[in-house]
Short mmCIF file of C-alpha atoms in Angstrom, two decimals:
data_model
loop_
_atom_site.label_atom_id
_atom_site.label_comp_id
_atom_site.label_asym_id
_atom_site.label_seq_id
_atom_site.Cartn_x
_atom_site.Cartn_y
_atom_site.Cartn_z
CA MET A 243 109.75 28.85 -152.00
CA ALA A 244 109.72 32.64 -152.18
CA GLY A 245 112.78 34.23 -153.72
CA GLY A 246 114.51 30.89 -154.24
CA ALA A 247 112.44 28.83 -156.69
CA ARG A 248 115.25 28.77 -159.22
CA GLU A 249 117.93 28.07 -156.59
CA PRO A 250 116.50 25.55 -154.12
CA GLY A 251 119.97 24.66 -152.83
CA ARG A 252 121.01 28.14 -151.71
CA SER A 253 119.92 29.65 -148.43
CA VAL A 254 119.13 33.33 -147.97
CA ILE A 255 122.32 33.71 -145.91
CA SER A 256 124.45 32.24 -148.72
CA LYS A 257 122.84 34.63 -151.22
CA ILE A 258 123.47 37.66 -149.03
CA ALA A 259 127.05 36.51 -148.42
CA ALA A 260 127.59 36.16 -152.18
CA ILE A 261 126.28 39.70 -152.73
CA LEU A 262 128.48 41.20 -150.01
CA LEU A 263 131.55 39.34 -151.28
CA ALA A 264 130.87 40.56 -154.83
CA VAL A 265 130.72 44.15 -153.62
CA ALA A 266 133.79 43.70 -151.39
CA GLU A 267 135.88 42.29 -154.25
CA GLU A 268 135.23 45.12 -156.67
CA GLY A 269 134.04 48.10 -154.65
CA GLY A 270 131.15 49.92 -156.35
CA CYS A 271 129.01 47.55 -158.44
CA THR A 272 125.83 47.82 -160.47
CA LEU A 273 123.05 45.33 -159.89
CA THR A 274 123.99 43.57 -163.13
CA GLN A 275 127.62 43.25 -162.04
CA ILE A 276 126.60 41.93 -158.61
CA ALA A 277 124.35 39.34 -160.30
CA ALA A 278 127.17 38.20 -162.59
CA ARG A 279 129.74 37.93 -159.79
CA SER A 280 127.44 36.28 -157.27
CA GLY A 281 125.83 33.83 -159.70
CA LEU A 282 122.36 34.97 -158.60
CA PRO A 283 119.37 35.97 -160.77
CA LEU A 284 119.03 39.71 -161.28
CA SER A 285 115.57 39.69 -159.66
CA THR A 286 116.99 38.08 -156.50
CA VAL A 287 119.88 40.55 -156.41
CA HIS A 288 117.51 43.50 -156.84
CA ARG A 289 115.30 42.31 -153.98
CA LEU A 290 118.12 41.57 -151.54
CA VAL A 291 120.25 44.60 -152.41
CA THR A 292 117.23 46.87 -151.96
CA GLU A 293 116.69 45.41 -148.49
CA LEU A 294 120.39 45.70 -147.60
CA ALA A 295 120.33 49.32 -148.76
CA GLY A 296 117.31 49.93 -146.55
CA TRP A 297 119.43 48.87 -143.59
CA GLN A 298 122.32 50.98 -144.94
CA VAL A 299 124.51 47.89 -145.13
CA LEU A 300 124.95 48.87 -148.79
CA VAL A 301 124.68 52.39 -150.19
CA ARG A 302 123.86 53.48 -153.74
CA ASP A 303 125.75 56.31 -155.42
CA GLU A 304 124.54 58.73 -158.12
CA ASP A 305 125.66 56.35 -160.88
CA GLY A 306 123.56 53.50 -159.52
CA ARG A 307 126.52 51.58 -158.14
CA TYR A 308 126.40 49.92 -154.73
CA GLY A 309 129.18 49.95 -152.16
CA ALA A 310 129.69 49.25 -148.46
CA GLY A 311 127.49 51.28 -146.13
CA PRO A 312 128.55 52.58 -142.69
CA PRO A 313 127.87 49.32 -140.75
CA LEU A 314 129.75 47.17 -143.27
CA ALA A 315 132.60 49.67 -143.56
CA ALA A 316 132.95 49.71 -139.78
CA VAL A 317 133.29 45.91 -139.72
CA ALA A 318 135.80 45.98 -142.60
CA SER A 319 137.99 48.55 -140.88
CA ALA A 320 138.00 46.73 -137.53
CA ARG A 321 141.38 45.63 -136.25
CA PRO A 322 142.01 41.87 -136.64
CA PRO A 323 141.66 39.85 -133.42
CA ALA A 324 144.73 39.37 -131.24
CA PRO A 325 145.36 35.72 -132.27
CA LEU A 326 145.73 36.83 -135.90
CA LEU A 327 148.00 39.69 -134.94
CA ASP A 328 150.01 37.16 -132.95
CA LEU A 329 150.21 34.90 -136.02
CA ARG A 330 151.44 37.70 -138.24
CA GLU A 331 154.16 38.82 -135.85
CA ARG A 332 155.44 35.28 -135.27
CA ALA A 333 155.24 34.34 -138.96
CA VAL A 334 157.35 37.25 -140.25
CA PRO A 335 160.84 35.74 -139.72
CA VAL A 336 159.68 32.36 -141.01
CA MET A 337 158.21 33.90 -144.16
CA GLU A 338 161.28 36.04 -144.77
CA GLU A 339 163.55 33.00 -144.52
CA LEU A 340 161.35 30.85 -146.76
CA PHE A 341 161.21 33.65 -149.33
CA ARG A 342 165.02 33.83 -149.33
CA ALA A 343 165.28 30.06 -149.73
CA THR A 344 162.80 29.79 -152.60
CA ALA A 345 162.80 33.29 -154.18
CA SER A 346 159.03 32.85 -154.50
CA PRO A 347 156.01 34.59 -152.97
CA VAL A 348 154.99 33.16 -149.59
CA ARG A 349 151.67 33.22 -147.74
CA VAL A 350 150.64 32.25 -144.22
CA GLY A 351 146.97 31.96 -143.38
CA VAL A 352 144.28 30.67 -141.04
CA LEU A 353 140.69 29.61 -141.59
CA GLU A 354 138.01 32.09 -140.60
CA GLY A 355 134.67 30.48 -141.24
CA THR A 356 134.90 28.97 -144.71
CA ALA A 357 137.49 31.41 -146.08
CA VAL A 358 141.21 31.96 -145.49
CA SER A 359 142.64 35.11 -143.89
CA TYR A 360 146.27 35.57 -144.84
CA VAL A 361 149.44 37.65 -144.89
CA GLU A 362 152.01 37.44 -147.66
CA LYS A 363 155.58 38.17 -148.65
CA THR A 364 155.69 38.93 -152.37
CA SER A 365 158.93 40.78 -153.04
CA ARG A 366 162.48 41.13 -151.79
CA HIS A 367 161.87 44.86 -151.49
CA ARG A 368 158.56 44.66 -149.60
CA PRO A 369 157.89 43.49 -146.03
CA VAL A 370 155.28 40.92 -145.06
CA THR A 371 151.84 42.49 -145.50
CA ARG A 372 149.64 43.52 -142.59
CA LEU A 373 146.51 41.51 -141.83
CA SER A 374 143.47 43.06 -143.45
CA PRO A 375 139.80 42.03 -143.41
CA ALA A 376 139.94 42.30 -147.21
CA ALA A 377 142.74 39.72 -147.47
CA ARG A 378 140.56 36.65 -147.93
CA LEU A 379 140.91 33.59 -150.14
CA PRO A 380 138.44 30.79 -150.94
CA ALA A 381 139.55 27.69 -149.06
CA HIS A 382 138.59 25.17 -151.76
CA ALA A 383 140.46 26.90 -154.60
CA THR A 384 143.89 27.51 -153.02
CA ALA A 385 146.77 25.37 -151.78
CA LEU A 386 146.73 27.38 -148.53
CA GLY A 387 143.04 26.65 -148.00
CA LYS A 388 143.33 22.95 -148.81
CA ALA A 389 146.23 22.56 -146.37
CA LEU A 390 144.04 24.13 -143.69
CA LEU A 391 140.95 22.07 -144.55
CA ALA A 392 142.95 18.84 -144.45
CA VAL A 393 143.57 19.27 -140.72
CA ALA A 394 140.48 21.30 -139.82
CA PRO A 395 137.85 20.04 -137.35
CA THR A 396 135.17 17.89 -138.98
CA ARG A 397 132.46 20.50 -138.43
CA THR A 398 134.54 23.13 -140.24
CA LEU A 399 135.25 20.86 -143.19
CA GLU A 400 131.60 19.85 -143.46
CA ALA A 401 130.54 23.52 -143.45
CA VAL A 402 132.85 24.18 -146.41
CA LEU A 403 131.64 21.10 -148.27
CA ARG A 404 128.02 22.18 -147.75
CA SER A 405 128.70 25.70 -148.99
CA GLU A 406 128.79 26.78 -152.62
CA LEU A 407 132.14 25.71 -154.08
CA ARG A 408 132.39 28.58 -156.54
CA ARG A 409 134.09 27.94 -159.89
CA TYR A 410 136.86 30.48 -160.61
CA THR A 411 138.59 28.69 -163.48
CA PRO A 412 138.05 25.44 -165.39
CA GLY A 413 140.41 23.80 -162.88
CA THR A 414 138.46 24.78 -159.75
CA ILE A 415 137.23 21.83 -157.71
CA THR A 416 133.48 22.26 -157.28
CA ARG A 417 132.37 18.72 -156.40
CA PRO A 418 132.38 18.11 -152.61
CA GLU A 419 133.34 14.43 -152.91
CA ARG A 420 136.27 15.27 -155.19
CA LEU A 421 137.50 17.85 -152.68
CA ARG A 422 137.05 15.40 -149.79
CA TRP A 423 139.18 12.81 -151.64
CA LEU A 424 141.93 15.34 -152.39
CA LEU A 425 142.08 16.37 -148.75
CA ARG A 426 142.79 12.75 -147.82
CA THR A 427 145.85 12.85 -150.08
CA VAL A 428 146.95 16.09 -148.38
CA ARG A 429 146.77 14.39 -144.98
CA MET A 430 148.90 11.50 -146.26
CA SER A 431 151.52 13.58 -148.09
CA GLY A 432 151.60 16.67 -145.87
CA LEU A 433 151.40 18.85 -148.99
CA ALA A 434 148.50 20.63 -150.69
CA LEU A 435 148.73 21.67 -154.34
CA CYS A 436 146.89 24.26 -156.40
CA ASP A 437 147.06 24.13 -160.19
CA ARG A 438 145.37 27.19 -161.75
CA GLU A 439 142.26 26.78 -159.60
CA LEU A 440 141.83 30.40 -158.47
CA ASP A 441 143.34 32.20 -161.44
CA PRO A 442 144.45 30.86 -164.84
CA THR A 443 148.19 31.08 -164.11
CA GLY A 444 148.48 30.53 -160.35
CA ARG A 445 150.20 27.42 -159.01
CA ALA A 446 151.25 26.84 -155.40
CA VAL A 447 152.19 24.26 -152.80
CA ALA A 448 151.30 24.52 -149.10
CA ALA A 449 151.82 22.68 -145.83
CA PRO A 450 149.70 22.75 -142.66
CA VAL A 451 151.19 24.17 -139.47
CA VAL A 452 149.76 22.12 -136.62
CA VAL A 453 150.04 23.52 -133.10
CA PRO A 454 148.76 20.90 -130.61
CA SER A 455 148.82 23.33 -127.66
CA ARG A 456 146.53 25.83 -129.42
CA SER A 457 143.08 25.58 -130.94
CA GLY A 458 143.11 25.71 -134.71
CA THR A 459 145.96 25.56 -137.17
CA ALA A 460 147.74 27.72 -139.71
CA ALA A 461 149.26 26.90 -143.10
CA ILE A 462 152.16 28.20 -145.16
CA GLU A 463 152.25 28.38 -148.96
CA VAL A 464 154.84 28.98 -151.69
CA ALA A 465 153.91 30.07 -155.20
CA VAL A 466 155.56 28.03 -157.98
CA SER A 467 155.72 28.20 -161.77
CA ASP A 468 155.59 24.48 -162.54
CA LEU A 469 154.35 21.88 -160.07
CA GLY A 470 156.24 18.95 -161.57
CA ARG A 471 159.54 20.83 -161.66
CA ASP A 472 159.31 23.03 -158.56
CA VAL A 473 157.61 20.92 -155.87
CA PRO A 474 160.68 18.71 -155.22
CA SER A 475 162.87 21.79 -154.69
CA VAL A 476 160.48 23.62 -152.33
CA ARG A 477 159.31 20.57 -150.36
CA THR A 478 162.16 20.60 -147.82
CA PRO A 479 162.31 24.37 -147.12
CA LEU A 480 158.51 24.41 -146.88
CA ALA A 481 158.48 21.53 -144.36
CA LEU A 482 161.20 23.22 -142.31
CA ALA A 483 159.29 26.53 -142.35
CA ALA A 484 156.07 24.77 -141.23
CA ALA A 485 157.92 23.08 -138.35
CA TRP A 486 159.58 26.38 -137.36
CA LEU A 487 156.27 28.26 -137.36
CA SER A 488 154.63 25.47 -135.37
CA ARG A 489 157.30 25.88 -132.66
CA GLU A 490 156.89 29.65 -132.70
CA LEU A 491 153.12 29.47 -132.31
CA ALA A 492 153.37 26.88 -129.52
CA VAL A 493 155.04 29.44 -127.24
CA PRO A 494 152.37 31.29 -125.18
CA VAL A 495 152.17 35.00 -125.92
CA GLU A 496 152.63 37.36 -122.98
CA PRO A 497 149.54 39.53 -122.25
CA ALA A 498 151.56 42.74 -122.47
CA ALA A 499 152.98 41.70 -125.83
CA ARG A 500 149.49 40.88 -127.10
CA LEU A 501 148.21 44.30 -126.07
CA SER A 502 151.15 45.97 -127.73
CA ALA A 503 150.57 44.06 -130.97
CA ALA A 504 146.91 45.04 -130.92
CA GLY A 505 147.78 48.69 -130.43
CA GLY A 506 146.42 48.91 -126.90
CA ASP A 507 147.91 49.93 -123.57
CA PRO A 508 148.10 47.75 -120.47
CA ALA A 509 145.56 48.73 -117.84
#
């Protein structure tokens, strides 16, 4: 099993993805840093990074650090697809109102593959962020992601459960069957919780936003300080915000409006 004797459960694609995500999270990285962040042996990282550099997907600077090459940078700078632009524009008033009601940071996101793309409202003085290819969260380690997985198609959920459930903190759920059981409770309660699973202090509660007339779903999340104390107070405004956003997303977008949001001109 060339290049994978010590990691029989990881495919070449998962290893390359781990390397690219490690570089994307931190920018320029040494081989040792990439190995530490990706959880791969240094020999595997050296082999794969050398090949990626040969294709100019990664580039090496004078200090021996690797960053995104021209093909990867072009993908990262690409404009988000129209459905995501549509989501952001329609979510803004909902997020602003939920932020006013809870005085807490708010996120709205959708699943893209096995990760979550999101926009957020973090401050009274700052608008909702723009969608960015770099704004990605692990689905299994966030309330937003668990709300999305709870109502995701079976094939999407199974793809996440088969992937590496990376441990970010001691509270991160890394066992597929444990995650599957928790998602059943999300479906029953309509709420997903995160208790210091992505970072040591982060807690949040999220609700899925189901839109029967459209493929896929969204989710909306509120950051909290204490789950036991804060969940009862945010439950109602969060449910109302999810219902509001569901109604907003159910309304078909006009082609001209979609082109305008994407920065294009009608033909």
